[in-house]
Amino acid sequence: QVQLVESGGGLVQAGGSLRLSCAASGSTFNIDTMGWYRQAQGKQRELVATVTSTGRTTYADSVKGRFTVSRDSAKTTVFLEMNGLKPEDTAVYYCNAKQFRSYYWGQGTQVTVSS
């Protein structure tokens, strides 16, 4: 089992920046992809960005050029650097980790961008 704990959400004005962190604990060997998804009120959960254990990244078109996903050297913590935030980025952001055929989720952290 893998436990994921997110931190770093909050309230920011449009154009501002936030950095989210997600630390994995428990049985963390062979975690492959880690990343971030978000769910705005009344909408479905969507992919934001992911990074594999080899460093390959994927981004949603809506965040390309503004957000950067990365992992620490131990590959158990994933970060999301968010710049140029827009009101439409407001959502609950969830950390996700893939290990073998299992997927794990964090509890979510709220990001609110005011206009």
JSON list of C-alpha atoms in Angstrom, two decimals, residues 36-38 44-50 58-63:
[
{"chain": "A", "resi": 36, "resn": "TRP", "atom": "CA", "xyz": [-1.53, 15.51, -10.52]},
{"chain": "A", "resi": 37, "resn": "TYR", "atom": "CA", "xyz": [-5.18, 15.59, -11.45]},
{"chain": "A", "resi": 38, "resn": "ARG", "atom": "CA", "xyz": [-7.75, 18.20, -10.61]},
{"chain": "A", "resi": 44, "resn": "GLN", "atom": "CA", "xyz": [-15.04, 15.61, -13.96]},
{"chain": "A", "resi": 45, "resn": "ARG", "atom": "CA", "xyz": [-11.57, 14.93, -12.67]},
{"chain": "A", "resi": 46, "resn": "GLU", "atom": "CA", "xyz": [-8.95, 15.70, -15.31]},
{"chain": "A", "resi": 47, "resn": "LEU", "atom": "CA", "xyz": [-5.26, 15.12, -15.80]},
{"chain": "A", "resi": 48, "resn": "VAL", "atom": "CA", "xyz": [-2.97, 18.06, -15.09]},
{"chain": "A", "resi": 49, "resn": "ALA", "atom": "CA", "xyz": [0.54, 16.64, -15.36]},
{"chain": "A", "resi": 50, "resn": "THR", "atom": "CA", "xyz": [2.44, 13.41, -14.78]},
{"chain": "A", "resi": 58, "resn": "THR", "atom": "CA", "xyz": [2.91, 14.79, -19.77]},
{"chain": "A", "resi": 59, "resn": "TYR", "atom": "CA", "xyz": [0.86, 17.96, -19.49]},
{"chain": "A", "resi": 60, "resn": "ALA", "atom": "CA", "xyz": [-2.69, 18.97, -20.19]},
{"chain": "A", "resi": 61, "resn": "ASP", "atom": "CA", "xyz": [-2.81, 21.52, -22.99]},
{"chain": "A", "resi": 62, "resn": "SER", "atom": "CA", "xyz": [-4.42, 24.04, -20.65]},
{"chain": "A", "resi": 63, "resn": "VAL", "atom": "CA", "xyz": [-1.37, 24.14, -18.37]}
]
